[in-house]
Coordinates of C-alpha atoms and ligand atoms in Angstrom, one line a residue:
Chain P
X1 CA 44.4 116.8 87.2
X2 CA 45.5 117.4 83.7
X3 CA 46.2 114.3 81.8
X4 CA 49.3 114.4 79.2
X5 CA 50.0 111.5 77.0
X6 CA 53.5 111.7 75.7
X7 CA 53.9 108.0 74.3
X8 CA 52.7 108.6 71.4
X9 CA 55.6 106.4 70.0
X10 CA 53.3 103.8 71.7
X11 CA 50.4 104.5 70.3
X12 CA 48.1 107.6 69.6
X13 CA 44.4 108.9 70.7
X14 CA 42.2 108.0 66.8
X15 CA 41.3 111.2 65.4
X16 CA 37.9 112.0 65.6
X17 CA 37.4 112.4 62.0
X18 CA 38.6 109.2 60.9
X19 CA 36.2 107.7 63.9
X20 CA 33.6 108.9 61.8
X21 CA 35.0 107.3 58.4
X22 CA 35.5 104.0 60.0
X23 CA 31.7 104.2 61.2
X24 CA 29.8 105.0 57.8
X25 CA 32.0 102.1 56.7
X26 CA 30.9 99.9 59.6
X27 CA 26.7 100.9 59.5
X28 CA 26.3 101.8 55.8
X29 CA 29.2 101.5 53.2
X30 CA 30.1 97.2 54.5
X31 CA 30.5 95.9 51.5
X32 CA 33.3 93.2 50.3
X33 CA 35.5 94.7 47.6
X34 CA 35.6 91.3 46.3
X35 CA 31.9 91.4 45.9
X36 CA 30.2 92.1 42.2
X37 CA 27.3 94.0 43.3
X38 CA 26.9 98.0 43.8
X39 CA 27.9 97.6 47.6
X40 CA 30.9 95.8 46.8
X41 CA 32.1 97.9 44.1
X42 CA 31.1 100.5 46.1
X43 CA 34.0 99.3 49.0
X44 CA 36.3 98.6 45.9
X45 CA 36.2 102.5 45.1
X46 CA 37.1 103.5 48.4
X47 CA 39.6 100.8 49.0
X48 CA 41.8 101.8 45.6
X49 CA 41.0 105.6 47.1
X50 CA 43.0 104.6 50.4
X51 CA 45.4 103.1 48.7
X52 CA 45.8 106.2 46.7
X53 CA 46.4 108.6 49.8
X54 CA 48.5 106.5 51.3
X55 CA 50.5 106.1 48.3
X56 CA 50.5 109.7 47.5
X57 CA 52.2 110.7 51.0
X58 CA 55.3 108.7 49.8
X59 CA 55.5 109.2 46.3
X60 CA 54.7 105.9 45.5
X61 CA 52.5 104.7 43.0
X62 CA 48.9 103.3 43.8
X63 CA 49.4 99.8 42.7
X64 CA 52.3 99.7 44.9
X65 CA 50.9 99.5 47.9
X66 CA 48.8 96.5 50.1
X67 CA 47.2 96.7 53.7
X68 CA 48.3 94.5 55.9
X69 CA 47.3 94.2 59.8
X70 CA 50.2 96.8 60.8
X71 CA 54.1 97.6 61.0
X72 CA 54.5 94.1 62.2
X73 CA 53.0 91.8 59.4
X74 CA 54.7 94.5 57.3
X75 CA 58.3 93.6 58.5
X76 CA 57.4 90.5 58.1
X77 CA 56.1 90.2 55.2
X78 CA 58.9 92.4 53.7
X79 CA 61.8 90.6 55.6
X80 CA 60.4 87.2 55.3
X81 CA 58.7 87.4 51.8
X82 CA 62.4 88.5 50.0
X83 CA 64.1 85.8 51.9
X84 CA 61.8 82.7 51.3
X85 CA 61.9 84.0 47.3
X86 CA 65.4 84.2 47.0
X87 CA 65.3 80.5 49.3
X88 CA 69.4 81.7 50.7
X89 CA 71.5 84.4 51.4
X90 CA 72.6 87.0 53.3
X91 CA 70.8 90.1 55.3
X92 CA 71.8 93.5 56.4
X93 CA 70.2 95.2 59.3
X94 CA 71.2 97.1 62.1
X95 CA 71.4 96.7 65.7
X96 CA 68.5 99.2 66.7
X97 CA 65.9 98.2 64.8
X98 CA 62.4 97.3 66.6
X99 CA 62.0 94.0 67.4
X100 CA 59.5 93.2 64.2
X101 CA 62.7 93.5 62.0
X102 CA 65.2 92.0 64.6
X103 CA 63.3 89.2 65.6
X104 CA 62.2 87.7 62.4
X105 CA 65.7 88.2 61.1
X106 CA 67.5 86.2 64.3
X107 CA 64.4 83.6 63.0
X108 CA 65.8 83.3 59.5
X109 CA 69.5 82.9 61.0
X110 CA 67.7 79.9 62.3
X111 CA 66.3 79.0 58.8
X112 CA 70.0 79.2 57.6
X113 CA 70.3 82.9 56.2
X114 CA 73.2 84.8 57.2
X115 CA 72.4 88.4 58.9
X116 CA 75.2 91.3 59.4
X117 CA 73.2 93.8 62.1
X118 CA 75.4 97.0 61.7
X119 CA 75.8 98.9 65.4
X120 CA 75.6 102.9 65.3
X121 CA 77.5 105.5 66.5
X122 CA 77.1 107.2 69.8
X123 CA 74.2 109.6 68.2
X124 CA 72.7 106.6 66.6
X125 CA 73.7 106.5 63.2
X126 CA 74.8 103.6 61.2
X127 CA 78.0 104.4 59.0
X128 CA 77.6 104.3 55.9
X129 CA 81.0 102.9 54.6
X130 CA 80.4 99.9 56.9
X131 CA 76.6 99.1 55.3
X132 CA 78.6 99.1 51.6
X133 CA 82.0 97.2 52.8
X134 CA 79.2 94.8 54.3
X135 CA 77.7 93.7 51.0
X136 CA 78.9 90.7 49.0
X137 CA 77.2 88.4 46.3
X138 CA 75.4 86.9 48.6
X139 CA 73.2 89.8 50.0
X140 CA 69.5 89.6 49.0
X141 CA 68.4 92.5 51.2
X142 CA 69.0 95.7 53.2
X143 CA 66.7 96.6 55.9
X144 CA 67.4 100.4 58.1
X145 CA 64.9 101.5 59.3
X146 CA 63.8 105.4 58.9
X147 CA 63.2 106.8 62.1
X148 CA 63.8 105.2 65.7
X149 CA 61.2 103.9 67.8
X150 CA 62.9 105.2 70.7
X151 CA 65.4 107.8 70.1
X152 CA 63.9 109.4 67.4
X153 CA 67.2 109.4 65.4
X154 CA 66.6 109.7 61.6
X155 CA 68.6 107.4 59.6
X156 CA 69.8 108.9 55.9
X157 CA 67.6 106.5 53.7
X158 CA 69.2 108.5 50.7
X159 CA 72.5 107.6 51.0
X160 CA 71.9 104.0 51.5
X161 CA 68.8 103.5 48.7
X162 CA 72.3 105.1 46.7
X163 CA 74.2 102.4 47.8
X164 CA 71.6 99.9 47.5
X165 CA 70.7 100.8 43.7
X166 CA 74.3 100.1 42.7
X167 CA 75.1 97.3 44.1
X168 CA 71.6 96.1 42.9
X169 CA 69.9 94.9 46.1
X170 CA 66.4 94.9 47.3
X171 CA 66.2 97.8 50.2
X172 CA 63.5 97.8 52.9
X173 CA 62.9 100.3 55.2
X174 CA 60.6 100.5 58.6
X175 CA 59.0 103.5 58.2
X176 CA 56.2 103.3 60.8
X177 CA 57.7 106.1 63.0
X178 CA 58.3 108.5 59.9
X179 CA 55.4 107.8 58.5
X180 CA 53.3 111.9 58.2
X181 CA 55.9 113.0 60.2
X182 CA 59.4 112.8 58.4
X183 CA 59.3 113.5 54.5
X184 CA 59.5 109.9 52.5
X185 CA 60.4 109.6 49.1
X186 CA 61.0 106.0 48.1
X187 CA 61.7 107.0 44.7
X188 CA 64.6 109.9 46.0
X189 CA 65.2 107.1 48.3
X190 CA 65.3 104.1 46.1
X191 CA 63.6 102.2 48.7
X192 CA 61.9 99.2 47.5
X193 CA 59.9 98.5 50.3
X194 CA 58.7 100.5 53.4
X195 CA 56.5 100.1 56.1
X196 CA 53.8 101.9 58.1
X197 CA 51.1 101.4 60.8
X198 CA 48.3 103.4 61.2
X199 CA 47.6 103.6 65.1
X200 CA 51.2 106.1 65.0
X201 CA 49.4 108.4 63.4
X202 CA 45.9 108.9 64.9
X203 CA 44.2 105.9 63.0
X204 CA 43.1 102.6 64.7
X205 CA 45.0 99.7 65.6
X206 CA 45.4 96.4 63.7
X207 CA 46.2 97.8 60.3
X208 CA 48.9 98.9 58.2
X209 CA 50.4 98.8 54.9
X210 CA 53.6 97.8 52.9
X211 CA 54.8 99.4 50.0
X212 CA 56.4 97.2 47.5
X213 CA 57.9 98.8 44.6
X214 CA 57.2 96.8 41.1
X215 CA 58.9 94.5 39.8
X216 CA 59.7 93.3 43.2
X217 CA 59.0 89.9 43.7
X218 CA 58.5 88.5 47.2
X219 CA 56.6 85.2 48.6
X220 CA 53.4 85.5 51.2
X221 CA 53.2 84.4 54.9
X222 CA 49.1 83.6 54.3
X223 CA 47.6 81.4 51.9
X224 CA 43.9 82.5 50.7
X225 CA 42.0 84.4 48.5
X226 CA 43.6 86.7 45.7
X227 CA 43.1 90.0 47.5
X228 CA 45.5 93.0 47.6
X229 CA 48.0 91.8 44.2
X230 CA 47.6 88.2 45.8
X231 CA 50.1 89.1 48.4
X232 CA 48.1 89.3 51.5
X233 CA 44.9 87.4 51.5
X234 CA 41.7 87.5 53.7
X235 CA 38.9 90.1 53.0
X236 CA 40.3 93.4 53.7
X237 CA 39.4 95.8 57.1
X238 CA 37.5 98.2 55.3
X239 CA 36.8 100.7 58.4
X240 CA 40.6 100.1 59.2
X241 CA 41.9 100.4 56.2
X242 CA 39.5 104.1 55.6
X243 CA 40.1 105.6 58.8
X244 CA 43.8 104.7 58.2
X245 CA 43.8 106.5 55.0
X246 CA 41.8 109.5 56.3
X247 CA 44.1 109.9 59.5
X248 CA 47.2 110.2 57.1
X249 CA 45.4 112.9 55.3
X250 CA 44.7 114.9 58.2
X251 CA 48.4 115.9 59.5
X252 CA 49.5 119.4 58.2
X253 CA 53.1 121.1 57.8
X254 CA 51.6 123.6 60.5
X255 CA 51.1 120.5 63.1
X256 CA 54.8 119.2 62.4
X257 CA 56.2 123.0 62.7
X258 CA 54.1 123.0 66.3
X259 CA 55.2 119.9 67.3
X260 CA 58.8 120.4 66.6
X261 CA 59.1 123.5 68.5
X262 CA 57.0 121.8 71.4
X263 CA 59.5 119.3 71.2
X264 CA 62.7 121.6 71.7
X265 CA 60.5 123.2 75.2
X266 CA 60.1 120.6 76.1
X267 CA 63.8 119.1 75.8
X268 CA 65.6 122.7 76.8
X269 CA 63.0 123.0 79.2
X270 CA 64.6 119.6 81.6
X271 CA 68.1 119.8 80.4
X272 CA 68.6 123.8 80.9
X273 CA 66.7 123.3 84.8
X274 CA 67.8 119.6 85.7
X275 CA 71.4 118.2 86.8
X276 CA 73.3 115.0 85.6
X277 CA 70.8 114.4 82.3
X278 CA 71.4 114.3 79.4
X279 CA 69.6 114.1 75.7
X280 CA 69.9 110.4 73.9
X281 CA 70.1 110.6 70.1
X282 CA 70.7 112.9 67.7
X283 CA 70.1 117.0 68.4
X284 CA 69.2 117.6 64.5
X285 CA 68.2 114.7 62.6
X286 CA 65.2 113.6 65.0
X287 CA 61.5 112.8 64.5
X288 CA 59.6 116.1 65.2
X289 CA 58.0 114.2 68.3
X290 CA 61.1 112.5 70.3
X291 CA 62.8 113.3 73.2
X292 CA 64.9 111.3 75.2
X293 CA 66.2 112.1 78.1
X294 CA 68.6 109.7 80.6
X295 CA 68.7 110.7 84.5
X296 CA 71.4 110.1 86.0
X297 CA 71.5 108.0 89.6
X298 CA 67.5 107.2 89.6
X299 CA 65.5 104.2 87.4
X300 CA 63.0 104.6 84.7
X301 CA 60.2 102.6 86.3
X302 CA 60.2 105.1 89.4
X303 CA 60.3 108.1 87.4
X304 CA 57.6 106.6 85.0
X305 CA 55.0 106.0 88.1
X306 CA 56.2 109.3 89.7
X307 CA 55.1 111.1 86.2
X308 CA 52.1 108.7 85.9
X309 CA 51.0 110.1 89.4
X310 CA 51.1 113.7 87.9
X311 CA 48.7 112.4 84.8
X312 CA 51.9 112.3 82.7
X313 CA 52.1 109.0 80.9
X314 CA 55.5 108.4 79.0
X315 CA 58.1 105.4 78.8
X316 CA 61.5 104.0 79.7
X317 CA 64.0 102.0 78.5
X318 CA 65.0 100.7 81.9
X319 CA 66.6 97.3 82.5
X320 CA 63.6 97.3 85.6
X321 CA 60.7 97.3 83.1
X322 CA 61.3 95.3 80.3
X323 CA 60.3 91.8 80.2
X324 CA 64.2 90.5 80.0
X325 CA 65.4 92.9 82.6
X326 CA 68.1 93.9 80.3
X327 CA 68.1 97.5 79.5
X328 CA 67.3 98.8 76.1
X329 CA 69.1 97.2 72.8
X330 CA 68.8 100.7 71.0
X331 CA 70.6 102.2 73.9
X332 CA 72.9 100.3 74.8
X333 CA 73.8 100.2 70.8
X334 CA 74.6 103.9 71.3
X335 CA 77.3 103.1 74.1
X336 CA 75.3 103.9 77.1
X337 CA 76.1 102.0 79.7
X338 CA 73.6 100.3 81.4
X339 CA 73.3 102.9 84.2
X340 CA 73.0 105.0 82.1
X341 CA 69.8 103.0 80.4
X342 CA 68.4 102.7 83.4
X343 CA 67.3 106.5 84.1
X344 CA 65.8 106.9 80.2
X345 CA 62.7 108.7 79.7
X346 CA 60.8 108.7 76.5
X347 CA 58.3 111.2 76.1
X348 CA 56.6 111.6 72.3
X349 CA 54.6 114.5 71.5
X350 CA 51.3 114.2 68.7
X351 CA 49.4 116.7 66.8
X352 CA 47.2 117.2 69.8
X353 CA 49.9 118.0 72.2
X354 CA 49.4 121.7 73.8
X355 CA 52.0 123.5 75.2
X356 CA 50.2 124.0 78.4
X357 CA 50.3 119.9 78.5
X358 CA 54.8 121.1 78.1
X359 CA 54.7 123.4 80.4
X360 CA 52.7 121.2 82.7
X361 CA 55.7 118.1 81.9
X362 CA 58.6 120.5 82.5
X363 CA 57.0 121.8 86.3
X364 CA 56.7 118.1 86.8
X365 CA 59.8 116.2 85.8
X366 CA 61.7 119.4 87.7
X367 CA 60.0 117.9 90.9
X368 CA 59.9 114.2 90.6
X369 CA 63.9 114.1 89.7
X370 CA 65.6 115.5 92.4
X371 CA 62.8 113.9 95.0
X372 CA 63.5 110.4 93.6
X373 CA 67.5 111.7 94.0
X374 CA 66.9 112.1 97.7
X375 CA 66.2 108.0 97.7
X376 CA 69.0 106.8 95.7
X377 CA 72.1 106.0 96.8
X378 CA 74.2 106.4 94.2
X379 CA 75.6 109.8 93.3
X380 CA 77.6 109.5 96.3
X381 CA 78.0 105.7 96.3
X382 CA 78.8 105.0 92.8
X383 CA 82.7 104.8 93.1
X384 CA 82.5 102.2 96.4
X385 CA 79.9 99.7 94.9
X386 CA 80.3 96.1 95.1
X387 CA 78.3 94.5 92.8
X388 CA 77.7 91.3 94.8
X389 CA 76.5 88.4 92.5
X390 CA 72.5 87.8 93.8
X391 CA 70.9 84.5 92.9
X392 CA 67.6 85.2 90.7
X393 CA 66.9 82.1 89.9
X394 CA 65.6 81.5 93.2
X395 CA 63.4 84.9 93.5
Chain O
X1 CA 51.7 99.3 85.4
X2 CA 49.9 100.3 88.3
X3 CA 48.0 97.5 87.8
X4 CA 50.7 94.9 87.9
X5 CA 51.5 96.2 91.8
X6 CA 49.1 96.1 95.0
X7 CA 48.3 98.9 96.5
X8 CA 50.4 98.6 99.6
X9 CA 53.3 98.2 97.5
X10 CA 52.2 101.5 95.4
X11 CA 51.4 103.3 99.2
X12 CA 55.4 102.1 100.2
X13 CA 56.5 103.8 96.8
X14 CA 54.4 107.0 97.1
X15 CA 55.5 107.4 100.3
X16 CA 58.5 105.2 101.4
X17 CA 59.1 105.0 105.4
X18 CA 62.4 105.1 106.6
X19 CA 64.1 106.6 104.1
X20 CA 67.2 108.6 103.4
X21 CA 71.0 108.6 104.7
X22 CA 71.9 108.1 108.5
X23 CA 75.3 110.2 109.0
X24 CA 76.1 108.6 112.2
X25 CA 75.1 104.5 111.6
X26 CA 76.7 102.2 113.6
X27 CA 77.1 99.9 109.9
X28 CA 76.0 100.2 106.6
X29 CA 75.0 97.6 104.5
X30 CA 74.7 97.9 100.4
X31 CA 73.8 95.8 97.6
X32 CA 73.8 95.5 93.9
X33 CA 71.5 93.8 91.9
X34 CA 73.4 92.5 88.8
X35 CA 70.0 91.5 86.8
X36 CA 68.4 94.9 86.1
X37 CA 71.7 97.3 87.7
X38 CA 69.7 98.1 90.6
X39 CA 71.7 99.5 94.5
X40 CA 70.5 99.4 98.1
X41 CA 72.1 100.9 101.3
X42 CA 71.3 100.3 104.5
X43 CA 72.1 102.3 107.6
X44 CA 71.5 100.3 111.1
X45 CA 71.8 102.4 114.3
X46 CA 72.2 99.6 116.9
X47 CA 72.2 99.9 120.8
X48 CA 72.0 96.0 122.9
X49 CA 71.7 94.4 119.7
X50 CA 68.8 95.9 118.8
X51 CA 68.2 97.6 115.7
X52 CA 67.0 101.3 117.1
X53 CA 66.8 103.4 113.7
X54 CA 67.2 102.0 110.4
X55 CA 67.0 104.3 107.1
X56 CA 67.9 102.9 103.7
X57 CA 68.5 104.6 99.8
X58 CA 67.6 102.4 97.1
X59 CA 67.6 103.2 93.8
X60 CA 65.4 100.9 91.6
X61 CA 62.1 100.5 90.4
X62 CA 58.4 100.2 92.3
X63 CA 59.3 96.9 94.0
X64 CA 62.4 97.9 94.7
X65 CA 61.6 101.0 96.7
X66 CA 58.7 99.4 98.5
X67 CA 60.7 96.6 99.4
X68 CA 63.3 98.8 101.4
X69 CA 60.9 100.5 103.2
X70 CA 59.0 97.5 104.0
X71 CA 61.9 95.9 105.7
X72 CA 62.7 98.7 107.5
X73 CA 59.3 99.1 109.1
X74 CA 59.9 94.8 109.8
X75 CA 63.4 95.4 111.5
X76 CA 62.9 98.0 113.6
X77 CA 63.0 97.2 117.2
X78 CA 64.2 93.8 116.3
X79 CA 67.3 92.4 117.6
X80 CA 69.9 91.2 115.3
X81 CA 69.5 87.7 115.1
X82 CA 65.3 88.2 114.8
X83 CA 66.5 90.8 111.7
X84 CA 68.6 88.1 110.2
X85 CA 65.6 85.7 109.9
X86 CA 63.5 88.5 107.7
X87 CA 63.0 86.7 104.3
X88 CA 62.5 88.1 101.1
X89 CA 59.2 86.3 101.2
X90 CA 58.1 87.4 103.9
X91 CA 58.9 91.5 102.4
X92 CA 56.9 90.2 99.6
X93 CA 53.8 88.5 101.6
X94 CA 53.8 91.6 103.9
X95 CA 52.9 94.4 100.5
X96 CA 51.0 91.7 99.4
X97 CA 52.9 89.9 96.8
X98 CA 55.0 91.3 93.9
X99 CA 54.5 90.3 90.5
X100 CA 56.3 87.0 89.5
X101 CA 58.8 89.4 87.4
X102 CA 59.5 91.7 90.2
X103 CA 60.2 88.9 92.9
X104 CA 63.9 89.3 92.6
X105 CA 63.7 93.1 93.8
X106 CA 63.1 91.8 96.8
X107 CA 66.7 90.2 97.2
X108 CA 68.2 93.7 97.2
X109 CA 66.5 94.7 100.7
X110 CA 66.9 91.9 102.3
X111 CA 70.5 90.7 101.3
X112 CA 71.0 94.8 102.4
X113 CA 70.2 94.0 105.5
X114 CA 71.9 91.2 106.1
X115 CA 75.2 92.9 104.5
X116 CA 74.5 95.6 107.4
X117 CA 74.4 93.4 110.2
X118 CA 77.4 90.9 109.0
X119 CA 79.3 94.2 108.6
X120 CA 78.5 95.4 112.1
X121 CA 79.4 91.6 113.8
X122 CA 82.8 92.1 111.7
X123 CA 83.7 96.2 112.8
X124 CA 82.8 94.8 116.5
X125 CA 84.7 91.7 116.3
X126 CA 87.4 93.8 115.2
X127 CA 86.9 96.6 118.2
X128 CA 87.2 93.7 120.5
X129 CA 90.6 92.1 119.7
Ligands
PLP1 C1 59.5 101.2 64.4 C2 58.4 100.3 64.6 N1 58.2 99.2 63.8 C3 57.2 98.4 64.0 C4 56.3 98.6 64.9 C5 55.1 97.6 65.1 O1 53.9 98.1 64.6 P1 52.5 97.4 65.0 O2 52.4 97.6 66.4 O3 51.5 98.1 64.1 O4 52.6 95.9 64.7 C6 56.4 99.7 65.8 C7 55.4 99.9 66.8 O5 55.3 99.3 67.9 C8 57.5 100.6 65.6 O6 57.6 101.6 66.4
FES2 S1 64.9 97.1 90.9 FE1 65.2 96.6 88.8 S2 63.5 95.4 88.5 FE2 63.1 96.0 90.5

C-alpha cells in the first residue's frame, strides 16, 4: 500500500542530509562551544554558522538570534520574557493562536496581566482597525502569529509591525508554520521577535530558535551558564542545532512552486468531485502546504482512521479527538459551528510530497466520504434532532 | 490512534454490523451527544416483543460506530425488557474496553436504544386507547 503523510503541520520526515550533519556532529565534531580548546572552538564556528543561516532566511542579523528547544520555549520565552521585564501590563493576541501563545498568556492573566485575544473573520483574519483601537498605554506587547497551524491562513505581519512601530510596542510573531515556506522579513515587518521550530521543516525535534531584535530587552525562564547572549542557558544541542540550520538551507523556490500547485489538486481535486464540503480558511493568503477541508454530516475521527486505513495519515479538528472534546478553537473562531468542526480534515503537504501520493488522496477521500455518509444519520435527520442532555460524568 | 482502540472495536468500525436505515421500523430511537456533537438512530422492527431486526446510523467517531453495531448484534433476538437491561458497560466489556476518554460514546447507543423502545411502548399505548 502506498503510504502518504499529509500532517506535516505535525511534524515532518528529517531530511537525509541534515541526518548526516547531525551525525559528524555526534561521532566527530562534539565539542562544547563554551570550551577553549580546538574542538570547542571548533563547535563555536559552526554554532555562529547556524545561527547565520537561520538568520539570513529572515533578514535578521546574526546576533539576533538564540536556539532554544523549539516553537514552544520560543513562545515562551518571547511572551513570558517581555512580560516578567516590564513586571505589568497589558497583552494583545488573538483567538487562533496555538496553544504555546494562548496558554502561557491565559497563565499571565493569572499573574495579573491583562490580555485582549482579538477573534478573526470568517476567512481567519484578524482586523486590523480592532488590533490598533485595542492598544492603550498599558500594552507591552503584540503577539499574531504568521501562519496558522491549522488553516493555513496568513496573517498580514506588515500591516501590524506598521501599527506596532508607531504606537511603539514590542511585536512578536509565531512564525513556526511560515518558517522556509512563507517569505519573512522582520525588518519589512517590524517584528521584534519571531519564532521557529525545526522538526516543520525537515530538521529534528527538540530545537528551535527565537529571534529577538536588539535592543530588546526581555527576562529568562532558565537560570545557568551564559550561553546564547545569556538568554537561554545550558550547553547548546549541537547536532540539533546543525541539522536545524542545514534543513532550513535545503528548501528551494522550486519545492514551494511544487508544493503550492500540489496543494490546489489536491484541494480542487475533493471540492470539484465531493458534496456538502467545503474549504476552511483563506483561498489566497494560505501557507503553500494547507488544506482544510470540512465534511459535512460525518466526524473527523472516522474519516481520519478510514484514510489511515488507505496509508493516508492526516488530522482533524473534531470535538471527538481532542483531549477536551470541544471542537477546534481556531475553527470555531472562524464561525463554524461545531458541526461543522466536527467533519474537518487537515492534510499538509512537504517538499517530498509527489503528486502520485495527490492523486492517490483524491481516489481515496472520494471513497471514504460518501461510505462514512451511508452510516450517518444526519443529512436527513438534522432538522428533527433532539439534543437530549446525556450525563458524562458518569461514562 | 489505532493504538488507543482494541481490535474488536477497530473490526466493529471497519466493518460495522447492522447498519443503515430501516424504511419500515416499527420505532425509531435517536440520540445526541451534547459533549463532542455526536447523533444515533436506531430502527427496532418488533414482532411479540421481540426485537427481530435492528439497524442503526450513527455519526461519530471509532467508539461511537463500534458501539452501535455492538449493541445491535447484543439486542437482536432479545425481547424488550432483556434490551432495556443492555448497559453501556456491558457494550464497552463486550469490544473489550474503550479508552477512559471514549467511555461516554458509549451512552449514545445505548440511551438510542432505550429512546427506541420507550418510543415504541408510547406509539402502542397510544394505538390501544
Ligand atoms: C504555530 C505553532 N506554534 C508552536 C508550535 C510548537 O512547536 P514545538 O512543537 O517545536 O514546541 C507549533 C507546533 O506544534 C505550531 O504549529
Ligand atoms: S462520538 Fe464523539 S468522541 Fe466518540
Amino acid at each position: 500500500m502506498m503510504e502518504v503523510y499529509l500532517d506535516n503541520g505535525a511534524t515532518t520526515k528529517v531530511d537525509p542530509r541534515a541526518v548526516d550533519v547531525m551525525i559528524s556532529f555526534m561521532l566527530k565534531d562534539y565539542g562544547n562551544p563554551s570550551s577553549v580548546h580546538s574542538l570547542g572552538q571548533n563547535a563555536e564556528e559552526h554554532l555562529e554558522k547556524a545561527r547565520e543561516t537561520i538568520a539570513l532566511k529572515v533578514n535578521a542579523k546574526r546576533d539576533e538570534i538564540i536556539f532554544t528547544s523549539g516553537g514552544t520555549e520560543s513562545d515562551n520565552l518571547a511572551i513570558r520574557g517581555v512580560a516578567h521585564k516590564k513586571g505589568s501590563g497589558h497583552i494583545i493576541t488573538s483567538k487562533i493562536e496555538h496553544p504555546a501563545v494562548l496558554n502561557t498568556c491565559k497563565r499571565l492573566e493569572n499573574e495579573g496581566f491583562s490580555v485582549t485575544y482579538l477573534g478573526v473573520d470568517k476567512e481567519g483574519f484578524i482586523d486590523i482597525k480592532e488590533l490598533e483601537d485595542a492598544i492603550t498605554d498599558k500594552t507591552i506587547l503584540i503577539s499574531i502569529m504568521h501562519v496558522n497551524n491549522e488553516i493555513g491562513v496568513i496573517q498580514d505581519l506588515e500591516s501590524i509591525g506598521r501599527i506596532a512601530k508607531e504606537k511603539g510596542v514590542i511585536f512578536h510573531s509565531d512564525t513556526v508554520q511560515s518558517f522556509t515556506k512563507v517569505p519573512i522579513d522582520v525588518e519589512k515587518m517590524n517584528l521584534s521577535m519571531a519564532s521557529f521550530a525545526s522538526h516543520k521543516i525537515h530538521g529534528p525535534k527538540g530545537v528551535g530558535a527565537l529571534y529577538i531584535k536588539k535592543g530588546i530587552g526581555i527576562d529568562k525562564l532558565l537560570y545557568g551558564g551564559h550561553q546564547e547572549k545569556d538568554l537561554r542557558p545550558g550547553t547548546q544541542n549541537m547536532p540539533a542545532i546543525m541539522g536545524f540550520a542545514k534543513a532550513a538551507e535545503l528548501m528551494t523556490d522550486d519545492d514551494l512552486a511544487r508544493m503550492q500547485k500540489l496543494r490546489d489538486r489536491l484541494a480542487e481535486g475533493i471540492l470539484d468531485e465531493v458534496k456538502d464540503c467545503f474549504l476552511n480558511g483563506s483561498k489566497d493568503k494560505r501557507s503553500v502546504n494547507n488544506v482544510n477541508i470540512s465534511f459535512r454530516y460525518i466526524e473527523g475521527e472516522s474519516i481520519l482512521l478510514h484514510l489511515d486505513m488507505h496509508g493516508i495519515s492526516v488530522s482533524t479538528g473534531s470535538a471527538c479527538s481532542s483531549q477536551s472534546l470541544r471542537p477546534s478553537h481556531v475553527l470555531t473562531a472562524l464561525g463554524l459551528k461545531a458541526e461543522e468542526a466536527h467533519g474537518s480534515v487537515r492534510f499538509t503537504l512537504s517538499r517530498f510530497t509527489t503528486e502520485a501520493e495527490i492523486d492517490h488522496t483524491i481516489e481515496a477521500v472520494r471513497s471514504v466520504i460518501p461510505d462514512l455518509r451511508k452510516m450517518s444519520p444526519l443529512k436527513k435527520g438534522m432538522e428533527d434532532m433532539k439534543w437530549d442532555e446525556v450525563d458524562h460524568d458518569h461514562a | 490512534m489505532m493504538a488507543m482502540y482494541s481490535e474488536k472495536v477497530m473490526e466493529h468500525f471497519k466493518h460495522p454490523h447492522n447498519m443503515g436505515e430501516m424504511e419500515d421500523a416499527d420505532a425509531v430511537g435517536k440520540k445526541g451527544n451534547p459533549a463532542c456533537g455526536d447523533v444515533m438512530y436506531v430502527y427496532l422492527k418488533i414482532k411479540d416483543n421481540v426485537i427481530v431486526d435492528i439497524r442503526f446510523q450513527t455519526m461519530g467517531c471509532a467508539a461511537a460506530i463500534a458501539t452501535s453495531s455492538m449493541i445491535t448484534d447484543l439486542a437482536k433476538g432479545k425481547t424488550l425488557d432483556e434490551a432495556l437491561k443492555i448497559t453501556k458497560s456491558d457494550v464497552a466489556a463486550e469490544l473489550g474496553g474503550l479508552p477512559p476518554l471514549k467511555m461516554h460514546c458509549s451512552n449514545l447507543a445505548a440511551d438510542a436504544l432505550l429512546d427506541a423502545i420507550k418510543n415504541y411502548r408510547e406509539k402502542k399505548k397510544a394505538g390501544a386507547a
